[in-house]
Coordinates of C-alpha atoms in Angstrom, one line a residue:
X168 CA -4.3 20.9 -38.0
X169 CA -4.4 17.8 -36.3
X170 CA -1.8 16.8 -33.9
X171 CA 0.3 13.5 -32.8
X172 CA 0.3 13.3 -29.1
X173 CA 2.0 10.4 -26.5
X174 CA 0.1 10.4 -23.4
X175 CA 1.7 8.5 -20.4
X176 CA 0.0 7.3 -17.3
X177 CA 1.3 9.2 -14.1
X178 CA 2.1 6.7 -10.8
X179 CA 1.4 9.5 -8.4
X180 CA -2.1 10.2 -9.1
X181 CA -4.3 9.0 -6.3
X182 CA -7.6 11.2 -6.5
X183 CA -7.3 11.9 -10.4
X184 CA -6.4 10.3 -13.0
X185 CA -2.9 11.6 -14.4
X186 CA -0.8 11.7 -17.2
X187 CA 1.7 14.1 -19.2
X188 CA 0.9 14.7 -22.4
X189 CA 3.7 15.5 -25.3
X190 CA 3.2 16.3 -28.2
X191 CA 5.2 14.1 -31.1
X192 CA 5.8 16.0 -33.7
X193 CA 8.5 19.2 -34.4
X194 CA 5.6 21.9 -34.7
X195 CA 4.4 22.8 -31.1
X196 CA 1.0 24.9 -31.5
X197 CA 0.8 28.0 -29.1
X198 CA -2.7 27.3 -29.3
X199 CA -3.7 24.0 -30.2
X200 CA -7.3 23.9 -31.9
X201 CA -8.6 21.3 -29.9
X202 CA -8.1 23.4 -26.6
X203 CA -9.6 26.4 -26.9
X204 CA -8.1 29.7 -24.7
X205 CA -5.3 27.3 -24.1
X206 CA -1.6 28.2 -24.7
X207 CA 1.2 25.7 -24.1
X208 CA 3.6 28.3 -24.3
X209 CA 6.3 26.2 -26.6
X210 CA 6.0 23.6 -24.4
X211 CA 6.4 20.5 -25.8
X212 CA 4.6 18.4 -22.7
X213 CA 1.9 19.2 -20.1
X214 CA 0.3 17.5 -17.0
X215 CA -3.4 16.5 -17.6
X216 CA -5.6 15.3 -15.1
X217 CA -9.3 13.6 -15.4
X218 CA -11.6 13.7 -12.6
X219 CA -13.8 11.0 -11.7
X220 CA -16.9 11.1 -9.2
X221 CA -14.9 9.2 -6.7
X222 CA -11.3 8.6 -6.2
X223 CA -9.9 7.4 -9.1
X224 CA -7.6 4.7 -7.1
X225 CA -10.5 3.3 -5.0
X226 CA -13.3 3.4 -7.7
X227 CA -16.5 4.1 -7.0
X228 CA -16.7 2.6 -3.4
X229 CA -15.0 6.0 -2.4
X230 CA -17.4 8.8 -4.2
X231 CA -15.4 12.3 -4.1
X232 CA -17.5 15.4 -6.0
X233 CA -15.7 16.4 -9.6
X234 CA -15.9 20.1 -7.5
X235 CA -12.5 19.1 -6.1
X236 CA -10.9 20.1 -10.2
X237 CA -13.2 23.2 -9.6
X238 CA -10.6 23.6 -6.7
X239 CA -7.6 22.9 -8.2
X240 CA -8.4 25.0 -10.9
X241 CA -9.1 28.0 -9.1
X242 CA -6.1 27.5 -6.2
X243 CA -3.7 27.6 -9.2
X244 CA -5.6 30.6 -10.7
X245 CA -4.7 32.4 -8.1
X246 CA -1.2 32.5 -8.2
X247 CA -1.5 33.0 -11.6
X248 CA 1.1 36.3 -13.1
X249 CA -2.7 37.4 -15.1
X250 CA -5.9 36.6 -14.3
X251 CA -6.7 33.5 -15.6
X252 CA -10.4 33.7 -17.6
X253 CA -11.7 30.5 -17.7
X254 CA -11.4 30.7 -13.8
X255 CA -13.4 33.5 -13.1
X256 CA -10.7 33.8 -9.9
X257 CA -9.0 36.7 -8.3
X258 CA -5.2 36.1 -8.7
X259 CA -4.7 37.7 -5.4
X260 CA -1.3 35.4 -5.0
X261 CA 0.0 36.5 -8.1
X262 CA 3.3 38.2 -6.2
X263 CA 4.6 35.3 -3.8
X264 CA 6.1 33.3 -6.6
X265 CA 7.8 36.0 -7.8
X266 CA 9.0 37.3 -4.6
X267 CA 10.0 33.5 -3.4
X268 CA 11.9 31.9 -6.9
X269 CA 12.8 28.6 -4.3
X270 CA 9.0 27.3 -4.6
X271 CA 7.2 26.9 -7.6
X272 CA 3.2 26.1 -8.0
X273 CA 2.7 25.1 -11.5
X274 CA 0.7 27.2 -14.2
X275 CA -2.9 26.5 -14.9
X276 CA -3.3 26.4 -18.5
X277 CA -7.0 24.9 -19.6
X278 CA -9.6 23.5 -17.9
X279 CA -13.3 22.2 -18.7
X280 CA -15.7 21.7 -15.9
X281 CA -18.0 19.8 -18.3
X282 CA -15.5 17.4 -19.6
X283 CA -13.7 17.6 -16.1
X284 CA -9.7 17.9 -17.8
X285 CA -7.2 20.1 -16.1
X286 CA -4.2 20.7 -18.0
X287 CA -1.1 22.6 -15.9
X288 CA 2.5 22.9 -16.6
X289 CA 4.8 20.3 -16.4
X290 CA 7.6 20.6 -14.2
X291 CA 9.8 17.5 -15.2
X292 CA 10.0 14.5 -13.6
X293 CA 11.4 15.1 -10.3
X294 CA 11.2 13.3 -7.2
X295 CA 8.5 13.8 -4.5
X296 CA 9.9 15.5 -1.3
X297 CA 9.9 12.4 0.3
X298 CA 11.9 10.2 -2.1
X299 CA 14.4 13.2 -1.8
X300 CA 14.8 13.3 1.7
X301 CA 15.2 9.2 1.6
X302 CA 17.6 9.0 -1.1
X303 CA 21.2 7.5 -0.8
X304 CA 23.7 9.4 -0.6
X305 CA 21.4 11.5 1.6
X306 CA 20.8 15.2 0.4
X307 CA 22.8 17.6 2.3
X308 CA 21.9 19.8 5.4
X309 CA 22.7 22.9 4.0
X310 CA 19.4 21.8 0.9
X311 CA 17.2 20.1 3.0
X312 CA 17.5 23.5 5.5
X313 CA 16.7 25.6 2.4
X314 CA 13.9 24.1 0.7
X315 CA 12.6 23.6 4.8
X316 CA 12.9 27.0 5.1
X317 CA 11.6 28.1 1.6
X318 CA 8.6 26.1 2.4
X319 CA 7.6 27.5 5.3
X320 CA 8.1 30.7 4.6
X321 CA 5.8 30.1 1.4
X322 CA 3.1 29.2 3.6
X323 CA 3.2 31.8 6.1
X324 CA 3.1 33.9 3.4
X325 CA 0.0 33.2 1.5
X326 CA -1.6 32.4 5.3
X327 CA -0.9 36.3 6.5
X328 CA -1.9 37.6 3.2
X329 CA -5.1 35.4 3.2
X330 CA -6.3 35.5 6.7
X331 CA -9.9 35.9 7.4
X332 CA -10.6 36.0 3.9
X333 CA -13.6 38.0 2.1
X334 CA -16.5 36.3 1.3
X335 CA -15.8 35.6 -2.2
X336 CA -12.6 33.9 -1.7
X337 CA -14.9 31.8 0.9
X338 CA -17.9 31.5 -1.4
X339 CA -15.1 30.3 -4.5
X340 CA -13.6 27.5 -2.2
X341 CA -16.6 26.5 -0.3
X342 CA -16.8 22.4 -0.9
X343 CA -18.9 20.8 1.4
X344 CA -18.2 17.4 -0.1
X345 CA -14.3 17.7 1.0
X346 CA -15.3 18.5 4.9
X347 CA -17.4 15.5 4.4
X348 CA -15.2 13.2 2.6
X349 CA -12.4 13.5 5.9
X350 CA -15.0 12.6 8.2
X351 CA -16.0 9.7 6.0
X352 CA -12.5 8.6 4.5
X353 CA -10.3 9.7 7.5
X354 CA -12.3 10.3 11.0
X355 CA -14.4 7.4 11.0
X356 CA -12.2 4.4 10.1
X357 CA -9.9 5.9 13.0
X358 CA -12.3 4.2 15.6
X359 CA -11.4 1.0 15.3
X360 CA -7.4 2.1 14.7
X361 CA -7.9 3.3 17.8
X362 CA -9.4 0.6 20.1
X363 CA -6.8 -1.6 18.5
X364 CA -4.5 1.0 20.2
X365 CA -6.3 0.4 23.7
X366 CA -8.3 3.5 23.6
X367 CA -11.8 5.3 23.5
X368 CA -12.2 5.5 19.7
X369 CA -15.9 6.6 19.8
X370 CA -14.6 9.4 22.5
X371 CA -11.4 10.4 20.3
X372 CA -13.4 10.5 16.9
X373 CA -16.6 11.9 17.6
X374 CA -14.2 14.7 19.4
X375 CA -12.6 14.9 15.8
X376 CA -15.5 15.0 14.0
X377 CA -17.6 18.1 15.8
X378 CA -13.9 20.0 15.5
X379 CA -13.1 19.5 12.2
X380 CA -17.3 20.1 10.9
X381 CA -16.5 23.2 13.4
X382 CA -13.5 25.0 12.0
X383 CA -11.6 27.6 13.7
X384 CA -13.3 30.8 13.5
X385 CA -12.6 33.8 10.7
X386 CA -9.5 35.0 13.0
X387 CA -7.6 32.0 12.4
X388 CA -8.7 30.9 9.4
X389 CA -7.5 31.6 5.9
X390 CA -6.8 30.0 2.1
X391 CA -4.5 27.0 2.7
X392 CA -3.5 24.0 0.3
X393 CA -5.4 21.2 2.1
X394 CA -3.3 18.2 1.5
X395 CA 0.1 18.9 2.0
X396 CA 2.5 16.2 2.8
X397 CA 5.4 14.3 1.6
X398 CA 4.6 13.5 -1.9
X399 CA 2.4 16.7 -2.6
X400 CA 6.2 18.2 -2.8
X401 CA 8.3 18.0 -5.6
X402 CA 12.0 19.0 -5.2
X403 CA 14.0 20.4 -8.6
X404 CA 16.8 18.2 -9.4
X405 CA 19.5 20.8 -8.8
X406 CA 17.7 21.4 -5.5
X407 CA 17.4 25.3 -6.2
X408 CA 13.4 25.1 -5.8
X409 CA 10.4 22.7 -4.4
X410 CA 6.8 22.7 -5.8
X411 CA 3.5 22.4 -4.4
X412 CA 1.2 20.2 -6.4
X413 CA -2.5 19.1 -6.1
X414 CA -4.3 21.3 -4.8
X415 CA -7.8 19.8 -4.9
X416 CA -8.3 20.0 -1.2
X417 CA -7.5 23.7 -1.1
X418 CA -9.7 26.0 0.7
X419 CA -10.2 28.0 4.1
X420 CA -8.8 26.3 6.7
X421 CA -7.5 26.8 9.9
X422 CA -4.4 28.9 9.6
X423 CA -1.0 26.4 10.2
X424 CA -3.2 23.6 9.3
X425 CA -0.8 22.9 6.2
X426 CA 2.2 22.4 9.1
X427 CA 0.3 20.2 10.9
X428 CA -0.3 17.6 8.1
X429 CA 3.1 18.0 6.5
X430 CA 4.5 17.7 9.9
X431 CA 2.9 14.2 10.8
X432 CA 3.6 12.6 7.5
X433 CA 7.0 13.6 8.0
X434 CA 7.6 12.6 11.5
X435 CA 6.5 9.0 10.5
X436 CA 8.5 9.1 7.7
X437 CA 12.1 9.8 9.9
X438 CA 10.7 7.2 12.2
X439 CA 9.8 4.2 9.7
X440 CA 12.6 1.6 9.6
X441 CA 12.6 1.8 6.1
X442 CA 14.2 5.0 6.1
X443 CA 17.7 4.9 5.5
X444 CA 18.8 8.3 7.6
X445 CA 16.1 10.5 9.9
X446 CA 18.5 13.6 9.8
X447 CA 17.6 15.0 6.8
X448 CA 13.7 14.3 7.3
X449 CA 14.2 16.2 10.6
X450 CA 16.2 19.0 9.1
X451 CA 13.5 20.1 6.9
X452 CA 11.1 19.4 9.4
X453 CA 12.5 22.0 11.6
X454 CA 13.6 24.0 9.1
X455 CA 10.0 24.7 7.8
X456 CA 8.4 25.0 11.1
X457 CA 10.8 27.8 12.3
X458 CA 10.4 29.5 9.1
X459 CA 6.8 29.3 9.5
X460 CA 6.8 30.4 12.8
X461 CA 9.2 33.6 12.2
X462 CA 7.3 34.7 9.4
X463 CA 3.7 34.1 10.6
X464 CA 4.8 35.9 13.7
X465 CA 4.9 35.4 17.3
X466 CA 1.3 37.0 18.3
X467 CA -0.2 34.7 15.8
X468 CA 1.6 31.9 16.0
X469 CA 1.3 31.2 20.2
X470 CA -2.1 32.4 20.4
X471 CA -3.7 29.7 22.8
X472 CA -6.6 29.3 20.5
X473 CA -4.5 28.7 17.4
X474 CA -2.0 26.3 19.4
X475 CA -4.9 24.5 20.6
X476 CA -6.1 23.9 17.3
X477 CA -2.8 23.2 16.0
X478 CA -2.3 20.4 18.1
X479 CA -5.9 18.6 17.3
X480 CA -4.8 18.7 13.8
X481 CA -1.2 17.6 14.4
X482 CA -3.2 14.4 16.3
X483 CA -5.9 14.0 13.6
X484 CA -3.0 14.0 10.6
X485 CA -0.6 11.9 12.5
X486 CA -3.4 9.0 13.4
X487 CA -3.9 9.3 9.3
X488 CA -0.7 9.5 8.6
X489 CA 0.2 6.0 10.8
X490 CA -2.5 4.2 9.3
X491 CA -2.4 5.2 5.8
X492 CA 0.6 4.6 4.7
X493 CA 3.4 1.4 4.9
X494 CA 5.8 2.6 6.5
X495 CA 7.5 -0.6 7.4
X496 CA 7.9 -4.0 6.2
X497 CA 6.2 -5.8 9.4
X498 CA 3.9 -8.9 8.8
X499 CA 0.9 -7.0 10.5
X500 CA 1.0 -3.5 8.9
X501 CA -1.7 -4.5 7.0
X502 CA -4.2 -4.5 9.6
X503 CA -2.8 -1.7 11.6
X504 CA -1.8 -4.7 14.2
X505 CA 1.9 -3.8 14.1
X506 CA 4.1 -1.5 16.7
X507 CA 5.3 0.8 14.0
X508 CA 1.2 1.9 13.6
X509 CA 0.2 1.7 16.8
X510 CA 2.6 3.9 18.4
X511 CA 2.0 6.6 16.0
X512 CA -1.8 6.3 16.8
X513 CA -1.4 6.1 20.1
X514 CA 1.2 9.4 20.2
X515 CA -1.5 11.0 17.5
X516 CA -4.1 10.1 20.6
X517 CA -2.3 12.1 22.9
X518 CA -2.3 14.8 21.0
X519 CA -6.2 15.1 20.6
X520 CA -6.1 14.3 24.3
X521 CA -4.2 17.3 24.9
X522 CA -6.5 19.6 22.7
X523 CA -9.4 17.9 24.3
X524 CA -8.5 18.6 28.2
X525 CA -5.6 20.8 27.7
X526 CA -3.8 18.8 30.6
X527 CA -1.9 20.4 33.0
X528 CA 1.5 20.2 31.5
X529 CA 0.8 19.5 28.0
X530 CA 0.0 23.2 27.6
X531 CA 3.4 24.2 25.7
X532 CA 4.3 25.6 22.0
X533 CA 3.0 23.2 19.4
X534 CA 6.0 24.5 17.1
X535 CA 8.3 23.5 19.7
X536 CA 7.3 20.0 20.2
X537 CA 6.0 18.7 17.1

């Protein structure tokens, strides 16, 4: 019969709309009859998201294809425990969770490409990773070492067991409108970030652009989130796991490309002056890139070709990362004018430099540097 349902409006969402649905009354459906092939499991609450053809913060001044749920839907599918019909995806992941109990991806449980909803379990309210690692008292070393660790080793995981992926893992994530999107969204507004910097924006960016319309190669390429930084983490609040959400931006990437954005967001988060202690932000940081590192292995992880790609996407992310975000309180943040932004552009412009000339001296391990 019919149901009583609260729906609350999610902060977080930035691309989607997002809310968590519960459900008001004491009978909780398995199968409510308004969501067909849909089982909440006894849940009393799920996450739903509603995708619009742009980003729903922006509006339509920032068009962004409704394929990105498509995405979503099928990234989660694949670490789904069963194969997950409404997909039509391979759950070739379906063992890391299992084998790794410290990270968490949440459950796909409905979706409707016509009606673009998602629904997907809901983990709680818990704090992104970087409101964790900010909080006072500060979390200790011995968590923010674990969950680094648990993190990286995560992605190495699904990277090895993913690289140069068959065709139809390639055909199922293919999105032309996301490769676009960073060029648009993120490449291009960089020019003039950088000639504010003092530097050869045109050079830097068109540089950016042919890499990044590029990619890697099938060798160093293989199904990676896409988006991950700071706030695309959620950390359990008895610290025993983290959890990787929104996946929208998942795909075929360039193997270690997750690292390189995670890593920028986080270095300008331990530098910002509004952070109240850089050791645990650091800590993790490390933590996740040795892990990485270990588990990928060393072949892989200092081949020259893969380092050199590495370090163009540490630059590209880092540039982003200083100009996206506020990460202080300075009167010309705003307009990008400030210190705090331009030494982060102009540190993200050596970078490209680097993987642009690969300057005698500059050559060394990206993992050991970033």
């Amino acid at each position: 019969g019919n149901k009583n349902f609260t729906v609350e409006r999610l902060t977080g969402g930035f691309v989607n709309w997002v809310g968590r649905v519960t459900i008001d009354d004491d009978k909780v459906p398995s199968k409510p009859a308004e969501m067909p092939q849909t089982s909440w499991n006894g849940a009393r609450s799920v996450i739903a998201k509603y995708a619009t053809p742009y980003i729903f913060t922006a509006g339509p001044a920032a068009p962004f294809s409704i394929l990105r749920q498509t995405i979503e839907a099928r990234s989660l599918a694949l670490f789904a425990s069963t194969p997950f019909t409404n997909a039509a995806v391979p759950n070739t992941l379906s063992g890391v969770p299992a084998e790794q109990p410290a990270i968490r991806v949440p459950r796909l449980l409905f979706h409707d490409s016509q009606t673009h909803v998602l629904l997907q379990e809901d983990l709680g309210t818990l704090p992104s990773l970087g409101d964790w690692l900010v909080q006072v008292p500060s979390p200790s070393e011995e968590a923010t070492r674990r969950l680094g660790t648990a993190v990286g080793t995560f992605l190495a995981t699904i990277h090895k067991r993913t690289r140069d992926p068959a065709q139809e893992l390639r055909t199922l994530f293919a999105n032309e409108d996301a490769v676009e999107f960073v060029v648009r969204e993120v490449i291009s507004p960089l020019r003039k970030d950088f000639a504010l910097a003092g530097l050869d924006g045109a050079n830097l960016c068109n540089f950016l652009e042919q890499q990044w319309r590029q990619g890697p190669g099938h060798n160093l390429e293989s199904f990676c989130h896409g988006d991950l930084w700071h706030a695309s983490v959620l950390v359990a609040k008895d610290e025993q796991y983290a959890a990787l959400i929104d996946w929208e931006f998942a795909g075929v990437k360039t193997i270690g490309s997750d690292l390189a954005q995670c890593t920028a967001f986080l270095k300008m988060l331990a530098q910002s002056p509004k952070t109240p202690a850089s050791a645990p932000v650091v800590s993790f940081n490390s933590s996740m890139l040795q892990a990485y590192q270990t588990t990928l292995g060393h072949e892989l992880s200092t081949s020259p070709e893969l380092q050199a790609k590495l370090k163009l996407l540490f630059g590209l992310n880092l540039a982003n990362a200083a100009t996206w975000h506020p990460w202080c309180d300075c009167a010309k943040v705003a307009e990008h004018h400030c210190e705090h932004v331009l030494g982060g552009v102009r540190e993200a412009a050596r970078w490209i430099q680097i993987a642009m000339y690969e300057a005698e001296g500059h050559a060394g391990d990206w993992f050991d540097t970033a």
